[in-house]
mmCIF file of C-alpha atoms in Angstrom:
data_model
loop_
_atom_site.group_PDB
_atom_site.id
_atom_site.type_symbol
_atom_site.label_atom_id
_atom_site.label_comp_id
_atom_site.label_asym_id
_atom_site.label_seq_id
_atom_site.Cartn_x
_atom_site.Cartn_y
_atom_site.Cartn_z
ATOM 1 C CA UNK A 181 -5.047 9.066 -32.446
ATOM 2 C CA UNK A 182 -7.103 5.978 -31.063
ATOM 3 C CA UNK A 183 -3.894 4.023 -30.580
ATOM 4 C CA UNK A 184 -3.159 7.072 -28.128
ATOM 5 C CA UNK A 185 -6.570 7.321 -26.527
ATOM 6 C CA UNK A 186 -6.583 3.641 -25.998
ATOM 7 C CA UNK A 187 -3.366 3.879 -24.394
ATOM 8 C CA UNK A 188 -4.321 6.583 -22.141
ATOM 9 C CA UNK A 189 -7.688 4.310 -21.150
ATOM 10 C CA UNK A 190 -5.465 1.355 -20.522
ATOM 11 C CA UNK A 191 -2.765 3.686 -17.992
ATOM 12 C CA UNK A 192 -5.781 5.493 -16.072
ATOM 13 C CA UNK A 193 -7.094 1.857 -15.394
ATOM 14 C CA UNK A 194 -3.493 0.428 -14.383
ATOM 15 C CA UNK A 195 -2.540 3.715 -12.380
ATOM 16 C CA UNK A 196 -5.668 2.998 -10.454
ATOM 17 C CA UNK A 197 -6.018 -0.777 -9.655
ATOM 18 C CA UNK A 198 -2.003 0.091 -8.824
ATOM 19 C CA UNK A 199 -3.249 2.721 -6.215
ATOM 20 C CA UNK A 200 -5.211 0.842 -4.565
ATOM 21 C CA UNK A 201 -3.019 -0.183 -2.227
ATOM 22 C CA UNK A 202 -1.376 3.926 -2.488
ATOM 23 C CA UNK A 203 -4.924 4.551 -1.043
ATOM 24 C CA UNK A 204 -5.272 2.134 1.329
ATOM 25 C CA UNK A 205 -1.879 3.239 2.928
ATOM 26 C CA UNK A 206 -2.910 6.625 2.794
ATOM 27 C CA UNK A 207 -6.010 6.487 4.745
ATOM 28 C CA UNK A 208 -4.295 4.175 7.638
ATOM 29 C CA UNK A 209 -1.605 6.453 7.655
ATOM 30 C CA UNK A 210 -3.797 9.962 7.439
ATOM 31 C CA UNK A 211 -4.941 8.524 10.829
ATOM 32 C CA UNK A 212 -2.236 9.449 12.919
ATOM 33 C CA UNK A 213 -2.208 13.121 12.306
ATOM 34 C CA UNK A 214 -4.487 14.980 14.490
ATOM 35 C CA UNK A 215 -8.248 14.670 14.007
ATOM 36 C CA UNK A 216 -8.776 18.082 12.787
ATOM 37 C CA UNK A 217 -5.764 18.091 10.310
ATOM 38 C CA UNK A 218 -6.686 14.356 8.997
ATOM 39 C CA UNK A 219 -8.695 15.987 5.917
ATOM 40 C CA UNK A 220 -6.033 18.189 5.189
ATOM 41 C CA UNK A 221 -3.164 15.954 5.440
ATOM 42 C CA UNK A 222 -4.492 13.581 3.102
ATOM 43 C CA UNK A 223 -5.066 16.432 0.054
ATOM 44 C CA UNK A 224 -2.196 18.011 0.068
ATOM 45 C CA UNK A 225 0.141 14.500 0.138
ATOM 46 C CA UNK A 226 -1.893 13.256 -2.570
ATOM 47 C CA UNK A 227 -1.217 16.707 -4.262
ATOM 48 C CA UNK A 228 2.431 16.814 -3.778
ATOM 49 C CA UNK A 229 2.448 12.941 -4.809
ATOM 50 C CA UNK A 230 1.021 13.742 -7.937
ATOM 51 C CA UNK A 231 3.748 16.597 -8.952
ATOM 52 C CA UNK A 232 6.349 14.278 -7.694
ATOM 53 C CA UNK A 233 5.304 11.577 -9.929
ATOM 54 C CA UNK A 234 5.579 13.395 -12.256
ATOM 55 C CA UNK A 235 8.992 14.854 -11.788
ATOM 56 C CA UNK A 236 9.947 11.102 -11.090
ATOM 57 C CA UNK A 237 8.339 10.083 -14.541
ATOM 58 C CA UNK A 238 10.258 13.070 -16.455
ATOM 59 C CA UNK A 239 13.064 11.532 -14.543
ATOM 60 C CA UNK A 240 12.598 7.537 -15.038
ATOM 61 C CA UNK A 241 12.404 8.346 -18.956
ATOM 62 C CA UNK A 242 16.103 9.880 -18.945
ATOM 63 C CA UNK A 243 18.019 7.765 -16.578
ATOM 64 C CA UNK A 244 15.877 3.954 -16.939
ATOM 65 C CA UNK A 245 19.094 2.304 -17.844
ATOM 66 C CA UNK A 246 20.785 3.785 -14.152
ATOM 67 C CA UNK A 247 17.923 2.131 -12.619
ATOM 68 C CA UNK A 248 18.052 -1.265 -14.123
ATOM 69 C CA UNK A 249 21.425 -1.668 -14.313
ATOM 70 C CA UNK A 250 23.166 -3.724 -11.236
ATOM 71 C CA UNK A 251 25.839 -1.759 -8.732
ATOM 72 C CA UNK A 252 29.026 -3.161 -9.244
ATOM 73 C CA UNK A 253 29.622 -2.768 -5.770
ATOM 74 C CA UNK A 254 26.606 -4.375 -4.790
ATOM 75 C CA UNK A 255 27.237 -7.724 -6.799
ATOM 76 C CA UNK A 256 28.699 -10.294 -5.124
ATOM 77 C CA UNK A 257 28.187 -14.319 -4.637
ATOM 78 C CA UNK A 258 28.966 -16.395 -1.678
ATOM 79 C CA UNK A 259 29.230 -19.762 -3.049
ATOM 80 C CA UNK A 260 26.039 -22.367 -2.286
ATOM 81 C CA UNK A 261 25.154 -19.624 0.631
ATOM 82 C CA UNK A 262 24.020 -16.198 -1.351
ATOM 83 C CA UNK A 263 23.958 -14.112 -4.596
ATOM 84 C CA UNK A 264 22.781 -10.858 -5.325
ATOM 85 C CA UNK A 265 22.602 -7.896 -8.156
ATOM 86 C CA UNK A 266 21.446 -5.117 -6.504
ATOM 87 C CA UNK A 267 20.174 -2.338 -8.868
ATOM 88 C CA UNK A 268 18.372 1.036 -8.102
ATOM 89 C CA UNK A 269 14.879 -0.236 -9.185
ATOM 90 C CA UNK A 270 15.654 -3.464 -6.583
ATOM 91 C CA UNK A 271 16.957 -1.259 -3.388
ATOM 92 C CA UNK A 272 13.647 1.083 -3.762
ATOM 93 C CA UNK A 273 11.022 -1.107 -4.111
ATOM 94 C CA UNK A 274 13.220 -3.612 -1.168
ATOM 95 C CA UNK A 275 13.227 -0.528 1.617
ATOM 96 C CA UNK A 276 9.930 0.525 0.871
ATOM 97 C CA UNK A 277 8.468 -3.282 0.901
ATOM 98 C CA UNK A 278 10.462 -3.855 4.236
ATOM 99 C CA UNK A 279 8.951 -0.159 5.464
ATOM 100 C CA UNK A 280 5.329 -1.183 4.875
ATOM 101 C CA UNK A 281 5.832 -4.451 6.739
ATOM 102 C CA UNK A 282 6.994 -2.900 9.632
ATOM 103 C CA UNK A 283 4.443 0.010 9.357
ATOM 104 C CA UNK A 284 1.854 -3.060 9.538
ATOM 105 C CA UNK A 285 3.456 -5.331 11.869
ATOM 106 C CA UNK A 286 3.651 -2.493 14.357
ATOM 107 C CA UNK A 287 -0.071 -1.365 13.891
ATOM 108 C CA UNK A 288 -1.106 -4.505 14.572
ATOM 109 C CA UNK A 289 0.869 -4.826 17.610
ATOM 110 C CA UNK A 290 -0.595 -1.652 18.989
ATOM 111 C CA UNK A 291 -4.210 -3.347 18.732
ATOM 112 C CA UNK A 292 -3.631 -6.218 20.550
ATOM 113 C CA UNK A 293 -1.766 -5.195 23.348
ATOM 114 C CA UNK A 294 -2.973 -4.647 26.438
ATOM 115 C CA UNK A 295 -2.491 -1.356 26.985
ATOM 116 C CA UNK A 296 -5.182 1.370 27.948
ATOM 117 C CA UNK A 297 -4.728 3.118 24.406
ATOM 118 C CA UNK A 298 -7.934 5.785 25.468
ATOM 119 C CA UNK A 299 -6.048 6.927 28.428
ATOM 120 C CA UNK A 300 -2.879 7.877 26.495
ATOM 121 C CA UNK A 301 -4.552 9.550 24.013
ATOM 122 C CA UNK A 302 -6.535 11.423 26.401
ATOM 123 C CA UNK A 303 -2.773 12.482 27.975
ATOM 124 C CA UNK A 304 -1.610 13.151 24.280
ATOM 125 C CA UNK A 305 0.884 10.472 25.063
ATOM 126 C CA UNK A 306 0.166 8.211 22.554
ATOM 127 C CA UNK A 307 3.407 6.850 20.314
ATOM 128 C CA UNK A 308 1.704 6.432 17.680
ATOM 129 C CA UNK A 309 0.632 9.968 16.513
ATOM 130 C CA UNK A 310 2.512 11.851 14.801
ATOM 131 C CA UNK A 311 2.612 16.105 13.267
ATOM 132 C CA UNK A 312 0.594 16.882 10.111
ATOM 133 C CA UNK A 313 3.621 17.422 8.429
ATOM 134 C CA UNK A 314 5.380 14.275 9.139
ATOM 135 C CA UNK A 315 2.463 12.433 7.930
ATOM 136 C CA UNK A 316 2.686 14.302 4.558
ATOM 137 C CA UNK A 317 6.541 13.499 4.527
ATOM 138 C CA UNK A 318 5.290 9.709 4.867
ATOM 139 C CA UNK A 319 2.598 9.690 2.761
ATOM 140 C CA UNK A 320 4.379 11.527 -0.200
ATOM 141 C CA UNK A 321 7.472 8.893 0.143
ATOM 142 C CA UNK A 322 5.418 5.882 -0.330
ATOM 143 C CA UNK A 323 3.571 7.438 -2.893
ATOM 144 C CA UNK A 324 6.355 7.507 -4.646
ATOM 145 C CA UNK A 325 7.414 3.512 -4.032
ATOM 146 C CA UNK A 326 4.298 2.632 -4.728
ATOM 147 C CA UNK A 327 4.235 4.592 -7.874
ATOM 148 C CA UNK A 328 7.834 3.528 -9.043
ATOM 149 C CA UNK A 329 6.661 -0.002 -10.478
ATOM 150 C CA UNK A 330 3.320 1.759 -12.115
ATOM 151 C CA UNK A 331 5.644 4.409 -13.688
ATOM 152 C CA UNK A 332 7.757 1.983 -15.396
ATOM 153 C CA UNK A 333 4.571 -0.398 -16.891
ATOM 154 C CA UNK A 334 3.277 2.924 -18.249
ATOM 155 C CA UNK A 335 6.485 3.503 -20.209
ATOM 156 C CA UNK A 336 6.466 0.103 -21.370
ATOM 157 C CA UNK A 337 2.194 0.093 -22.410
ATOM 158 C CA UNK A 338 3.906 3.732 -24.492
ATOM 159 C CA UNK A 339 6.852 2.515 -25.791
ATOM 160 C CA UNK A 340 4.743 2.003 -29.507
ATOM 161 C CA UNK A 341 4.075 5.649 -29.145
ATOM 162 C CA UNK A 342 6.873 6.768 -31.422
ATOM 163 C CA UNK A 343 6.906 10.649 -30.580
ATOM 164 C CA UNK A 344 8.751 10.607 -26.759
ATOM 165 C CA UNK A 345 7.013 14.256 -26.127
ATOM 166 C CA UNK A 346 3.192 12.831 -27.197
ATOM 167 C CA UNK A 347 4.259 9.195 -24.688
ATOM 168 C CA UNK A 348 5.314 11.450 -21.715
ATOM 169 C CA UNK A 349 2.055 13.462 -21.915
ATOM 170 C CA UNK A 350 0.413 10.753 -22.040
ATOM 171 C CA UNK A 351 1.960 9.116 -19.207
ATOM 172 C CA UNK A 352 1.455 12.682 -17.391
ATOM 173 C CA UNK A 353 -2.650 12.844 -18.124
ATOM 174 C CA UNK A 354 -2.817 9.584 -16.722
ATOM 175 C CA UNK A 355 -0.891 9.966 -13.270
ATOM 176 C CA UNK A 356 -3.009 13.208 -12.972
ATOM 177 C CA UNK A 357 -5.928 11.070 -13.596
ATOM 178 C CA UNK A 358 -4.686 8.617 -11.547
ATOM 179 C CA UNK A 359 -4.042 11.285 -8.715
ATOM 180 C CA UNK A 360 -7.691 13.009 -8.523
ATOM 181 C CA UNK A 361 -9.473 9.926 -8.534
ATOM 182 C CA UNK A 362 -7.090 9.367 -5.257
ATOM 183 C CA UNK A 363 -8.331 12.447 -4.169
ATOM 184 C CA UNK A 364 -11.395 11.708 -4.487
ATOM 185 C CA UNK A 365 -11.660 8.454 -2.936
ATOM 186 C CA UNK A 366 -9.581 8.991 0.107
ATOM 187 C CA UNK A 367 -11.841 10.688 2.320
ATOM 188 C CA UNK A 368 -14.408 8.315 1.722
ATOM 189 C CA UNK A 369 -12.480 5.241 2.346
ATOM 190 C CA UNK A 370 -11.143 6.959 5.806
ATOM 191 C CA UNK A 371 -14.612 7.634 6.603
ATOM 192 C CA UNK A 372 -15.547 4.035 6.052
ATOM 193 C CA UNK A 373 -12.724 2.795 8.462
ATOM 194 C CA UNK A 374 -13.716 4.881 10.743
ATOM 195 C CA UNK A 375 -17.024 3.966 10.739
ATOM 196 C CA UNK A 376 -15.956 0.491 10.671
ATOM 197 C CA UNK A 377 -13.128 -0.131 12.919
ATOM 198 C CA UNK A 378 -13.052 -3.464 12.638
ATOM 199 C CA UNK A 379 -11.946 -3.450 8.967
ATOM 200 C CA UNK A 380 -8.607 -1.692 10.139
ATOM 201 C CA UNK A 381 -7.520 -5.175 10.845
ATOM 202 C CA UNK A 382 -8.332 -6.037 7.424
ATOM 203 C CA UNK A 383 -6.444 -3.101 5.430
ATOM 204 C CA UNK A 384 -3.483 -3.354 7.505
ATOM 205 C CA UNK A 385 -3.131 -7.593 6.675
ATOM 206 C CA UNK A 386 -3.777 -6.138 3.445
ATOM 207 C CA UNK A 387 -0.782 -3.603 3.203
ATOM 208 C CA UNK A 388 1.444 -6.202 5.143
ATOM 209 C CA UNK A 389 0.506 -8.769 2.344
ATOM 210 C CA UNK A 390 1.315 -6.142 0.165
ATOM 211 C CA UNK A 391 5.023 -5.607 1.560
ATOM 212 C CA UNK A 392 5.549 -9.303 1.235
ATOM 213 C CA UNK A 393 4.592 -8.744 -2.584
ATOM 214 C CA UNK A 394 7.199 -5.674 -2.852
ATOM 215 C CA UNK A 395 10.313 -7.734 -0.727
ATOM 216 C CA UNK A 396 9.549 -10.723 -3.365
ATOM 217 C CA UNK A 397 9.522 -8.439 -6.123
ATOM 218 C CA UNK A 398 12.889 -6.399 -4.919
ATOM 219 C CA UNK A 399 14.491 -9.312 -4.387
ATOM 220 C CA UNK A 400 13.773 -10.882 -8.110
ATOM 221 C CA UNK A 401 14.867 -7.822 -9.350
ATOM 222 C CA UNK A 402 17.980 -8.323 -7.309
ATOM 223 C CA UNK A 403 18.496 -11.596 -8.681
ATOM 224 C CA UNK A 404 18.506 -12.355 -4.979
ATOM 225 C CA UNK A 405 19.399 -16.322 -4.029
ATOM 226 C CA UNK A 406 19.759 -17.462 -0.990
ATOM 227 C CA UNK A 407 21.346 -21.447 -0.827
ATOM 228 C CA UNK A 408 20.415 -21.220 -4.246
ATOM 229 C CA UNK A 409 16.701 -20.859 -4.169
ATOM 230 C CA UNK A 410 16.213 -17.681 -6.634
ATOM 231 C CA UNK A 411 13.552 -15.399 -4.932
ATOM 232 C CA UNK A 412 10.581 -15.417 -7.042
ATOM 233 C CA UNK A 413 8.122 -12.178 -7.114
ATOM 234 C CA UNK A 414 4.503 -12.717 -5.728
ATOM 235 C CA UNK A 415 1.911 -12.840 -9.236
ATOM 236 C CA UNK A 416 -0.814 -10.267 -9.160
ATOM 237 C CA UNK A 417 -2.437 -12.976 -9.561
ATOM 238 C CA UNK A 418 -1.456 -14.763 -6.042
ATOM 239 C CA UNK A 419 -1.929 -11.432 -4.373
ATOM 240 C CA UNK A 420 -5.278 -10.805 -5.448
ATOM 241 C CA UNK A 421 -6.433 -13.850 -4.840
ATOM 242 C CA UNK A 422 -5.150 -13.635 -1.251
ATOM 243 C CA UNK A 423 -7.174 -10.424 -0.934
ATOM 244 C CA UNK A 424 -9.964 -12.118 -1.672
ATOM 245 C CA UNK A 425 -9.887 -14.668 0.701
ATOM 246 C CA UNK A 426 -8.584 -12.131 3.506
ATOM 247 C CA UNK A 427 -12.351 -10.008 2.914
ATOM 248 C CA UNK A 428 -14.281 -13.136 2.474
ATOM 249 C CA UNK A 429 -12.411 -14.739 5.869
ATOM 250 C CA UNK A 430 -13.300 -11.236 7.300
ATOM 251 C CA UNK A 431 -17.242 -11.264 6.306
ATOM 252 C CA UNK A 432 -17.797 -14.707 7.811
ATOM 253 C CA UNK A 433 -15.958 -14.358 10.572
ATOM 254 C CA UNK A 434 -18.000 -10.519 11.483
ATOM 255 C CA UNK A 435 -20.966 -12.439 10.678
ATOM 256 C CA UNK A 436 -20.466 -15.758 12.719
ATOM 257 C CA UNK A 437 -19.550 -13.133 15.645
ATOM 258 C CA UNK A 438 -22.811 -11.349 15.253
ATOM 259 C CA UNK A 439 -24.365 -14.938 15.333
ATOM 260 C CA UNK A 440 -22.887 -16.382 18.578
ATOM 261 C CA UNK A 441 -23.527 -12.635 20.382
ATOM 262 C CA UNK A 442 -27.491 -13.013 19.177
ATOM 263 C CA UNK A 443 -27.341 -16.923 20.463
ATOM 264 C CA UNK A 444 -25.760 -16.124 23.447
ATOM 265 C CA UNK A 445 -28.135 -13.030 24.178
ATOM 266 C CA UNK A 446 -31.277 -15.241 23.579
ATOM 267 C CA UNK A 447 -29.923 -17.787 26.133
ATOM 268 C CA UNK A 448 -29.486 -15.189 28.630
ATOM 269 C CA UNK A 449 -33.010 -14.251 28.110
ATOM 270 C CA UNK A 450 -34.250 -17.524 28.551
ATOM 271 C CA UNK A 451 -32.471 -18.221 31.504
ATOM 272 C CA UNK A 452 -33.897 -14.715 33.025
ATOM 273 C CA UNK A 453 -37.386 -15.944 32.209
ATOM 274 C CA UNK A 454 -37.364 -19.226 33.791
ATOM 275 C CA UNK A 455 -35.778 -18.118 36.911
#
């Protein structure tokens, strides 16, 4: 019984250091629903996420071996140029890696161009909105990437649990966990961002950082080589580390802003009083 308890402790807290990024997503993506369905759109694609993951887990325990196992169709070497295994695990976490870069890329486009962004939302022409419901489509579908590689630690942390039916509800209690403390924390962290604009620069460097950790990873798994350099996966360890530096980057460079706009305020008030 404490082996089990232990293990349950040790999936909630992998399910949500996993999610952070899951959350993260979600609140940059909740965004381009309309304003009064925001709220909304964010429960009930966590919600559905959750039963999916589920469904996905029941299915991951039956079928693992389809997943793992290369495509004989999608093997193939090209000699000194390219090789590659393609499996299902390597094509999902691939697309949804490429997905997220793009999602992030294009963001970040939209900030910095010079467009008057106020004016075509005020004519409900802006590109980047999108229906409550097709948010929820998005939202639930990268749930579930982002969920695929958690799924498969957590039947690996409960493969000493020798009773499948006890390992699966584990597995289950902890993706529920996993799921309300999503719930939870969404609103909040969509609130902060938009209280903070400025740190939607931040999360969405973040989530493409994050792609580049899923490509690496999809192509490992792909036993992807291209002129024979094997692609190696991004460590947790690298990509946390890079997170790191990304907020710490961000805090000096918001506070050395705040500095130069107090200096040059104080000059201007000089130069007022001695004229």
């Amino acid at each position: 019984m404490a082996q089990i308890l232990f293990t349950l402790l040790m999936l909630v807290m992998l399910q949500a250091v996993l999610g952070f990024d899951n959350l993260l997503y979600i609140s940059l993506e909740s965004k381009k629903a309309p304003i009064e369905d925001q709220k909304r759109v964010r429960k009930v694609g966590i919600l559905i996420a959750i039963v999916l993951r589920i469904v996905l887990l029941f299915v991951l325990v039956r079928v693992i071996g389809f997943f793992q196992e290369p495509f004989s169709f999608l093997t193939g070497h090209i000699e000194n140029v390219l090789d590659f295994a393609f499996n299902g695990h390597s094509i999902i976490v691939l697309v949804g890696g490429g997905f997220i870069i793009y999602t992030a890329i294009k963001e970040i486009w939209h900030m910095i161009a010079v467009t008057d962004l106020s004016h075509d939302v005020e004519n409900g022409t802006d590109k980047r909105k999108k229906t409550a419901n097709a948010v929820v489509v998005s939202i639930v579908i990268m749930n579930l990437v982002f969920s695929f590689d958690s799924i498969l630690a957590a039947i690996g942390l409960t493969s000493e649990i020798k009773d499948a039916s006890t390992a699966f509800i584990v597995m289950a209690i902890a993706i529920v966990a996993s799921g309300l403390l999503m719930l939870f924390l969404a609103d909040r962290i969509s609130t902060f961002l938009a209280k903070n604009r400025m740190y939607e620069v931040l999360g969405l460097f973040i989530l493409f950082i994050v792609g580049i950790m899923l490509v690496t990873e999809g192509g490992h798994l792909a036993h992807l080589k291209i002129f024979g350099n094997e692609i190696v996966p991004m460590s947790k360890t690298t990509f946390y580390f890079v997170i790191v530096v990304l907020v710490i980057v961000d805090i000096v460079q918001g506070r050395y802003q705040k500095k130069l706009i107090k200096e040059r305020e104080n000059t201007l008030k000089s130069s007022n009083k001695n004229q």
